[in-house]
Short mmCIF file of C-alpha atoms in Angstrom, two decimals:
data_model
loop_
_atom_site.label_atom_id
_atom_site.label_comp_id
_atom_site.label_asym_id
_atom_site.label_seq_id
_atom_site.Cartn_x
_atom_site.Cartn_y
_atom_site.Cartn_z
CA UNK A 1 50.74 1.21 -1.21
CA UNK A 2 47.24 0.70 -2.21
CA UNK A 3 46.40 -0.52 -5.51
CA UNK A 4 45.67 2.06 -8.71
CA UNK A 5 42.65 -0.09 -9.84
CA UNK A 6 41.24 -3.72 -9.80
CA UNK A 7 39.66 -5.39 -12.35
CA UNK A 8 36.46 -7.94 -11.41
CA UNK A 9 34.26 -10.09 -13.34
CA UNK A 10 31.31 -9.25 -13.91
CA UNK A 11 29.33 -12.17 -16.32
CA UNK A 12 31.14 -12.00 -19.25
CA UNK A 13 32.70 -8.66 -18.61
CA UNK A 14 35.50 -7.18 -16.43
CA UNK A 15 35.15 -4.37 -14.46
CA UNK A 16 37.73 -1.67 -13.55
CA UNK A 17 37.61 -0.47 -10.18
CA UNK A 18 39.75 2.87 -9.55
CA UNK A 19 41.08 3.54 -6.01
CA UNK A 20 39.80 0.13 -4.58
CA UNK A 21 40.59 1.09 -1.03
CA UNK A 22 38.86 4.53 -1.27
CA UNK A 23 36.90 5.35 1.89
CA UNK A 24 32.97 5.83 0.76
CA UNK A 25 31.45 5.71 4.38
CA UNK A 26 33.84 6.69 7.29
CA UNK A 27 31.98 5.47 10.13
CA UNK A 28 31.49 1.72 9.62
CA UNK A 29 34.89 2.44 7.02
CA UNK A 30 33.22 0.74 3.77
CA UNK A 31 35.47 1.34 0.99
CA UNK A 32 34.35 1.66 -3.27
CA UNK A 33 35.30 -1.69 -3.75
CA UNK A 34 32.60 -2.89 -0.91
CA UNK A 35 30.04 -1.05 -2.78
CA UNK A 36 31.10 -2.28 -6.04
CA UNK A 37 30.83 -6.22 -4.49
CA UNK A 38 27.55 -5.07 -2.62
CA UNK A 39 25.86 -4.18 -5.94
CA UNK A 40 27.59 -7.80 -7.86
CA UNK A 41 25.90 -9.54 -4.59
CA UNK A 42 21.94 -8.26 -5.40
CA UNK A 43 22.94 -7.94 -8.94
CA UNK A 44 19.55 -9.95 -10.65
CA UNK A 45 17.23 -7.45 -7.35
CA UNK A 46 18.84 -4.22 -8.57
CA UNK A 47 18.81 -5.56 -12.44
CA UNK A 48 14.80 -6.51 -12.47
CA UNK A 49 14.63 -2.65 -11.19
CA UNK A 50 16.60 -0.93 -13.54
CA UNK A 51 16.21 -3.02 -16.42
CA UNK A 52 15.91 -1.56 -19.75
CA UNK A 53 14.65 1.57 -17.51
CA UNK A 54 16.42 5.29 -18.64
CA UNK A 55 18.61 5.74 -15.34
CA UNK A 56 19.68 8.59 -13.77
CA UNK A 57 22.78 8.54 -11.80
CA UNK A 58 23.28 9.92 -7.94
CA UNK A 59 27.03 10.25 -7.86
CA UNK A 60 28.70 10.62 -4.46
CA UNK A 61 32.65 10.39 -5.90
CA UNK A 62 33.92 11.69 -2.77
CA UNK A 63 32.34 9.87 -0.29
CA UNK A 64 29.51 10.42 2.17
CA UNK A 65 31.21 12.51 4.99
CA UNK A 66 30.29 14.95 7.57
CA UNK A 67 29.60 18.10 5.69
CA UNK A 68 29.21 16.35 2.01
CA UNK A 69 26.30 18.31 0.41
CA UNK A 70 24.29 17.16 -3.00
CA UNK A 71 24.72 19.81 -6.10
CA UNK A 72 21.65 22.30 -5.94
CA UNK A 73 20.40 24.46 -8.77
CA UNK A 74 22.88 27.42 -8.05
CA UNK A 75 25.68 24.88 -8.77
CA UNK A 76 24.55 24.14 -11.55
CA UNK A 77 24.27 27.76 -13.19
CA UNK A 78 27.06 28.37 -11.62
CA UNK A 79 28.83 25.29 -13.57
CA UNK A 80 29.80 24.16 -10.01
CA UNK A 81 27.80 20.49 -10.14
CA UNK A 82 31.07 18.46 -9.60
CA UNK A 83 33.76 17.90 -8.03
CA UNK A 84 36.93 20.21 -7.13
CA UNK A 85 37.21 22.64 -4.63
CA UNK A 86 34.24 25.15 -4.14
CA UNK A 87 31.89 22.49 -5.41
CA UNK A 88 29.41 20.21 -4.91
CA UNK A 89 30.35 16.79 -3.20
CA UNK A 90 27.42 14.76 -4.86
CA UNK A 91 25.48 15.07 -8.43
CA UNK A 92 22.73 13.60 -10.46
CA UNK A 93 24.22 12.37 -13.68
CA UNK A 94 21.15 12.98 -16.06
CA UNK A 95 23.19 12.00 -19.04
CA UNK A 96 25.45 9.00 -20.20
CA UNK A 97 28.88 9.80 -18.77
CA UNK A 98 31.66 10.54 -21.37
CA UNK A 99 33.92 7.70 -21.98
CA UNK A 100 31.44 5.01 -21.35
CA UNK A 101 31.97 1.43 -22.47
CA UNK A 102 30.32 0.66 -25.80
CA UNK A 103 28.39 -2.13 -24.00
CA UNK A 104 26.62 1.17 -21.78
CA UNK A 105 23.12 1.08 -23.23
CA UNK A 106 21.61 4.13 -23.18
CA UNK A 107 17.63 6.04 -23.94
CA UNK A 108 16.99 9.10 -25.00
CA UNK A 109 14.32 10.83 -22.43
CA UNK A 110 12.84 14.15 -22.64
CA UNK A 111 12.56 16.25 -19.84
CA UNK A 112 9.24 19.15 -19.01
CA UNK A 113 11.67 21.44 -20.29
CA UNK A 114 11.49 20.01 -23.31
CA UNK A 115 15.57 19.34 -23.92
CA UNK A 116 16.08 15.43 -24.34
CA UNK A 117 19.17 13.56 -22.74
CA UNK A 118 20.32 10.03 -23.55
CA UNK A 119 20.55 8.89 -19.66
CA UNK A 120 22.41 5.53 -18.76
CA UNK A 121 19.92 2.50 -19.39
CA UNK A 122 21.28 -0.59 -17.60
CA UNK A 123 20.80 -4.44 -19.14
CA UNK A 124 23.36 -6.45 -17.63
CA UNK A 125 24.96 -6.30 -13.90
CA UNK A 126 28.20 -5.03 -15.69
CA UNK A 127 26.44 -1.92 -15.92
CA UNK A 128 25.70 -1.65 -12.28
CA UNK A 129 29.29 -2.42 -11.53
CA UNK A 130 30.71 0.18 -13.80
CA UNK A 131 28.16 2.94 -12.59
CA UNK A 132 29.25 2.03 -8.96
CA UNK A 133 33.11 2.59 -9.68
CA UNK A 134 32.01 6.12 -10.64
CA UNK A 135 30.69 6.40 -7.30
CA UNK A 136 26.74 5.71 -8.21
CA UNK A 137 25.13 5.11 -4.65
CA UNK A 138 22.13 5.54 -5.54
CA UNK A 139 20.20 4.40 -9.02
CA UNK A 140 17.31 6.30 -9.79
CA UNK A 141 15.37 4.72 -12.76
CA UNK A 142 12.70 6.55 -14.42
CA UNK A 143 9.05 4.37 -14.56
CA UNK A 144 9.85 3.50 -18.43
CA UNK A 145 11.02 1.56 -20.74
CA UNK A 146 13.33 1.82 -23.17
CA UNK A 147 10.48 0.46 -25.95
CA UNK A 148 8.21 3.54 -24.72
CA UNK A 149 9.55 6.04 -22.56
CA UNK A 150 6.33 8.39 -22.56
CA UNK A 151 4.20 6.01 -21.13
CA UNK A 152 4.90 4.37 -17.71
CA UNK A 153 4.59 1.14 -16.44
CA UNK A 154 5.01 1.64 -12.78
CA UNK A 155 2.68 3.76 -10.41
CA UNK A 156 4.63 4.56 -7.26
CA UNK A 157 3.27 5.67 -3.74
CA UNK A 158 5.90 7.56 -1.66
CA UNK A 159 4.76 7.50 1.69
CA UNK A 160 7.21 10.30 3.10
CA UNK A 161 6.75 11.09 7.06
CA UNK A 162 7.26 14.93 7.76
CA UNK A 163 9.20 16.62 10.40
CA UNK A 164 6.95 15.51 13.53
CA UNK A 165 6.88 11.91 12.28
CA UNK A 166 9.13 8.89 11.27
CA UNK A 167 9.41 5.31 9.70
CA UNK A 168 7.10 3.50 12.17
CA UNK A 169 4.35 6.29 10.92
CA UNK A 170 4.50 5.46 6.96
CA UNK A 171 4.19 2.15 7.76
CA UNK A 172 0.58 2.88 9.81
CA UNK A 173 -0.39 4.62 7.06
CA UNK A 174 0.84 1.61 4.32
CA UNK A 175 -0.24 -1.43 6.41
CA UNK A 176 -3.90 0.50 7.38
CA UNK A 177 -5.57 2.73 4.68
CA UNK A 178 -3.31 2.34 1.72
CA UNK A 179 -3.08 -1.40 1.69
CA UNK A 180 -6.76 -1.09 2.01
CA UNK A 181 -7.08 1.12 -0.88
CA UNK A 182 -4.79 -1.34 -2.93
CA UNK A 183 -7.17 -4.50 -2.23
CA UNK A 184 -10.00 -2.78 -2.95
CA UNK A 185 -9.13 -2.25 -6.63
CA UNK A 186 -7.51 -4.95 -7.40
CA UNK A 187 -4.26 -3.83 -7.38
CA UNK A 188 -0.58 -5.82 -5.86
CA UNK A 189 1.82 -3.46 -4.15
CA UNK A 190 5.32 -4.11 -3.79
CA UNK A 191 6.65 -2.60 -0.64
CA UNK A 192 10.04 -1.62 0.20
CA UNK A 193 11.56 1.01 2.26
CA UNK A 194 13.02 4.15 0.78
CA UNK A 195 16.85 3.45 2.66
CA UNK A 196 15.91 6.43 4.92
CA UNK A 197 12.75 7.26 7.18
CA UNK A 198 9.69 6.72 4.55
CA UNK A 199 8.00 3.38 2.57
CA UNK A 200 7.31 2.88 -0.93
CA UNK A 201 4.57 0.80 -2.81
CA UNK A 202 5.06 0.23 -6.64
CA UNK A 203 2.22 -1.07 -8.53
CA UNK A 204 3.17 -2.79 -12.43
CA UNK A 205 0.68 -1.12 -14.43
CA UNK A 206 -0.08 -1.03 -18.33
CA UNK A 207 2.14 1.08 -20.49
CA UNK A 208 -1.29 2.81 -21.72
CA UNK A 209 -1.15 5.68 -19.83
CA UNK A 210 0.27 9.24 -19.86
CA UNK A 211 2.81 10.79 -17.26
CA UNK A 212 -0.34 13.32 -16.35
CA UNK A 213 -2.18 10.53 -16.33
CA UNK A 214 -0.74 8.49 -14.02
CA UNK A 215 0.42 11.35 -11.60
CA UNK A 216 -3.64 12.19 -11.16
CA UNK A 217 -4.24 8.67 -10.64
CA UNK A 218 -1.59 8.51 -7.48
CA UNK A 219 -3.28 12.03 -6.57
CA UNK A 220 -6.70 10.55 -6.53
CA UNK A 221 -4.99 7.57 -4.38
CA UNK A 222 -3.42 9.78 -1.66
CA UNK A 223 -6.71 12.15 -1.84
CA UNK A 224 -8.47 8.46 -0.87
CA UNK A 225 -5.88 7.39 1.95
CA UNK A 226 -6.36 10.97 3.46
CA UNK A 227 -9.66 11.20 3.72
CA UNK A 228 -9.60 7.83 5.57
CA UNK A 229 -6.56 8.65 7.51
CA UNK A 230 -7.35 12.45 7.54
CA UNK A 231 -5.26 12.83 11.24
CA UNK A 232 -2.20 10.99 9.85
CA UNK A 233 -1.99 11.54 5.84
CA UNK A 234 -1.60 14.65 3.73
CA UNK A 235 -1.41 15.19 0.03
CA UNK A 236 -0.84 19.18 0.96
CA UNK A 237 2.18 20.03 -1.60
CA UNK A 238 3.51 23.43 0.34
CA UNK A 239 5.66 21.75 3.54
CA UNK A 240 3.88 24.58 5.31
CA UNK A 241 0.80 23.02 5.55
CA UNK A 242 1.74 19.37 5.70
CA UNK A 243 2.04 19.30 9.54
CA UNK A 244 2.93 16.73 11.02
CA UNK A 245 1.40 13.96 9.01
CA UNK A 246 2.80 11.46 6.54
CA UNK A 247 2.89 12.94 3.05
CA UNK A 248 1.86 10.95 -0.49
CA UNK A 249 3.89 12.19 -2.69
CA UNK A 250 2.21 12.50 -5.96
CA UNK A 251 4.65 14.04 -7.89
CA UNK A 252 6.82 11.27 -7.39
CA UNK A 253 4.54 9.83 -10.62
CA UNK A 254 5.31 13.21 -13.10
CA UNK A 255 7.90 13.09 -15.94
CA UNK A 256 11.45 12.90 -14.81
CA UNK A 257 11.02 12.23 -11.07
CA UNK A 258 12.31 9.75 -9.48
CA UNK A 259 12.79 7.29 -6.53
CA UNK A 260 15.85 5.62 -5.78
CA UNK A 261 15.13 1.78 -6.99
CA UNK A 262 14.99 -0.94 -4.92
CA UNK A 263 18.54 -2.16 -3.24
CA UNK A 264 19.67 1.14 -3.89
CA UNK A 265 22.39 2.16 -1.66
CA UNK A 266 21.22 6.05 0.22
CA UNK A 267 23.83 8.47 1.17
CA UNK A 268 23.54 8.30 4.73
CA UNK A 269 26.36 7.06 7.27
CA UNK A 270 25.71 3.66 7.83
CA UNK A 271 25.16 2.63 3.90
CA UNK A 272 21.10 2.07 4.53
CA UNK A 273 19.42 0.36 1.51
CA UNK A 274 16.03 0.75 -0.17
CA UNK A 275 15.44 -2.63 1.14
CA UNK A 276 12.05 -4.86 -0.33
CA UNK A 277 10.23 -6.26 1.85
CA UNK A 278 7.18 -8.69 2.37
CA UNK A 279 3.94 -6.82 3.61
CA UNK A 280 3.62 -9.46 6.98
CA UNK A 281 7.09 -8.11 8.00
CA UNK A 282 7.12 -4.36 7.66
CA UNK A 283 5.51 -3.74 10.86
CA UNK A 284 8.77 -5.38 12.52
CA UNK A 285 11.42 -3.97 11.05
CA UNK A 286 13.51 -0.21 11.20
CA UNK A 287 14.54 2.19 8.04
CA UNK A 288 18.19 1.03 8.82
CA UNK A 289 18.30 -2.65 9.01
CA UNK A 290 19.15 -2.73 5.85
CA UNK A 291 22.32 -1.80 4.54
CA UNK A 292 25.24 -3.22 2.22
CA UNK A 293 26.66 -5.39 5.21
CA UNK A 294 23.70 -7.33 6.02
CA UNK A 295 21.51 -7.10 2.39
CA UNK A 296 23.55 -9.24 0.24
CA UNK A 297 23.10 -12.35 3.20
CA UNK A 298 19.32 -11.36 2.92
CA UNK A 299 19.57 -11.61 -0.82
CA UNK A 300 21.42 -14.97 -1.01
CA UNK A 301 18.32 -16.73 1.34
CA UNK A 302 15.57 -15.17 -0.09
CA UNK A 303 16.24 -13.79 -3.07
CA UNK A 304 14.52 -11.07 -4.67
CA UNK A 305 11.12 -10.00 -3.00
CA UNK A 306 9.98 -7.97 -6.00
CA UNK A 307 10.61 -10.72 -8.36
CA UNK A 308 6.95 -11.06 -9.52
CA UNK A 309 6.46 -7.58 -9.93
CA UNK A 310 6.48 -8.24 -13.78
CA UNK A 311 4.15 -11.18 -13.98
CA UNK A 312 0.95 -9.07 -13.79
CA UNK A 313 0.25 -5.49 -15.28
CA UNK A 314 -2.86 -3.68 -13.72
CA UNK A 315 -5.56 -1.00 -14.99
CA UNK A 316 -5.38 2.66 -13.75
CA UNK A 317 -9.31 2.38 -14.77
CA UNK A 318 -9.70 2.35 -11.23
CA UNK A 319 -7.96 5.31 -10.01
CA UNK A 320 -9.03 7.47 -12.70
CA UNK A 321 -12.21 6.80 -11.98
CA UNK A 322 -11.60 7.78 -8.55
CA UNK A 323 -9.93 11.07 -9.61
CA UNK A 324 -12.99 12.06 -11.85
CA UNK A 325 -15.15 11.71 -9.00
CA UNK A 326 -12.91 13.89 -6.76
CA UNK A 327 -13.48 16.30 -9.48
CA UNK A 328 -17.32 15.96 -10.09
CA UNK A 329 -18.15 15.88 -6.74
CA UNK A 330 -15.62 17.47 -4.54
CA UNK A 331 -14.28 19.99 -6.42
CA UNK A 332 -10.81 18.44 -6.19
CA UNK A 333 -8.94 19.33 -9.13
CA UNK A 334 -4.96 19.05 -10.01
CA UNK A 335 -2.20 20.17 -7.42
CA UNK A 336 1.07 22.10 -7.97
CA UNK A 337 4.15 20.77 -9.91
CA UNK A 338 7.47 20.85 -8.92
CA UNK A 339 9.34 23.91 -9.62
CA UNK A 340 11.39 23.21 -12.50
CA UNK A 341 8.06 22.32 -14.53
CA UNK A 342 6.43 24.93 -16.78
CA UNK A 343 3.20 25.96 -15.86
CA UNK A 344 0.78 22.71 -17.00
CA UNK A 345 -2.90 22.52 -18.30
CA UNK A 346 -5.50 22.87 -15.08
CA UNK A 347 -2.80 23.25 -12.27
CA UNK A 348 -3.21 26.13 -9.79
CA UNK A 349 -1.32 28.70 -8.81
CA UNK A 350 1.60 27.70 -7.96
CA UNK A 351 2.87 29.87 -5.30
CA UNK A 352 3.15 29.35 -1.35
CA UNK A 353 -0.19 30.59 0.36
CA UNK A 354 2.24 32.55 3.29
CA UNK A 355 3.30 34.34 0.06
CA UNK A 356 0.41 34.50 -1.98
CA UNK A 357 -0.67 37.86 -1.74
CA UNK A 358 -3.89 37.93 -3.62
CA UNK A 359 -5.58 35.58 -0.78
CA UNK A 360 -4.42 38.26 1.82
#
């Protein structure tokens, strides 16, 4: 009979583990107590990257199986974000779970709707441990922290390949005219890939900065790469007119978005990882090397690649600079928002052009 729960230290802590055996990812058959020891194993990686950071939470309690689906905003109005039948398999967690430890930290965030949430802020492995048991693949930490969580300290490129492209793409596109764009002003990127098909770069910067600040500083960056890369690179925000081309996510920089942190686990079927990695090997490796199987021997030889992320903190001088002159002389101003954001101070219309009407 398999065992109710397990309890496993953790520091100075011990950490329940509920349905041990439970089958996360059929195919290669890893089970929530391999996760749980996966996440122990890079504990001081996944720690420096979620550190003190407000955290939101990508629950998969059921598992990641053929026809598992994340929660989407009809779920949610319809109060159908969890589990039980007729439901959602998967959910972001935007707020401290109920029942928490007392030794779950937590920072209150406020989101473009203007509500505030205290989300999850991690400070010890423990926390990682006890996230995982609630079936937390994936960590998601915003790019604060907790001493000022309105001004950010990390920019972050998303280099996401569109329908048309794939892995080997993004990392043209980072190795060529991003990395040149990064040496050029001065600025160390961390790589890493996002645990599927694209490549991030995350830049420490100084917590001087606004969210709309930062976001039109990684706009001006991707405007940049695609005017040097104009074949391969797009900053177009409507998928329609991406093509296919690797797209820089700005909005990956606005208030309460998101990437999943490095040596995050991604729900996909072979447990891929956001894995860091150095900049000489990217061009050898694949999106799926990585996973929690081979990433904790990785770990134990070479520790964590993005441990000296913290030890300088750069100007966005640069980049702003670079974004006035987009405006001044190219009549480049903002882009669209996601969605879910209220309509913000300069932004276009934010409508798709095949259903824009007044440009017909």
């Amino acid at each position: 009979m398999a065992s109710p729960f397990i309890e496993i230290p953790v520091g100075d802590r011990l950490v329940k583990v509920s349905n041990p055996d439970k089958i996360y990812f059929p195919e290669p058959g890893y089970t929530k107590r391999r996760l749980v020891e996966y996440y122990i194993a890079v504990g001081e990686g996944i720690l420096r990257a979620t550190r003190d950071r407000p955290t939101t939470l990508e629950r998969w309690p059921a598992g990641v199986f053929e026809g598992a689906r994340m929660a989407t905003r009809e779920d949610y109005a319809r109060g159908q974000a969890g589990m039980g039948a007729g439901k959602s398999d998967a959910f972001y967690q935007k707020r401290v779970p109920k029942g928490a430890p007392d030794w779950v930290r937590t920072s209150r965030i406020a989101f473009p709707s203007g509500r505030s949430a205290d989300e999850v802020r991690p400070t010890e492995v423990a926390v990682i441990a006890w996230a995982a048991n609630l079936g937390t693949l994936t960590f998601h930490p915003w790019p604060v922290r907790d001493g000022d969580v309105d001004h950010p300290d990390e920019l972050r490129i998303d280099l996401d390949p569109q329908p048309g492209t794939d892995f080997s793409d993004a990392v043209r596109v980072a190795l060529g005219p991003a990395r040149e764009l990064l040496d050029e002003l001065g600025l160390t990127g961390f790589v890493k890939t996002s645990g599927k098909g694209g490549v991030h770069i995350y830049v420490r910067i100084e917590p001087r900065w606004s969210f709309t600040a930062v976001r039109r500083a990684a706009l001006a960056f991707g405007r940049e790469v695609e005017r040097r890369a104009p074949a391969e690179v797009t900053t177009k925000w409507w998928k329609e007119e991406r093509g296919e081309q690797v797209f820089v996510d700005y909005n990956q920089n606005a208030r309460d978005r998101t990437i999943a942190s490095a040596y995050s686990v991604r729900p996909v079927p072979d447990a891929a990882v956001s894995a860091p990695v150095t900049w000489d090997e990217l061009p050898d490796i694949g999106p799926h090397d990585f996973t929690i199987a081979t990433m904790p021997a990785r770990f134990a030889e070479l520790g964590d690649l993005h441990a000296a992320i913290d030890d300088t903190a750069f100007s966005l001088e640069g980049l702003l600079d670079l974004a006035d002159r987009d405006e001044r002389d190219h009549g480049l101003g903002d882009m669209p928002y996601p969605p879910n954001y209220p309509k913000m101070p300069g932004e276009p219309k934010r409508v798709q052009p095949s259903k824009d009407t007044d440009n017909r």
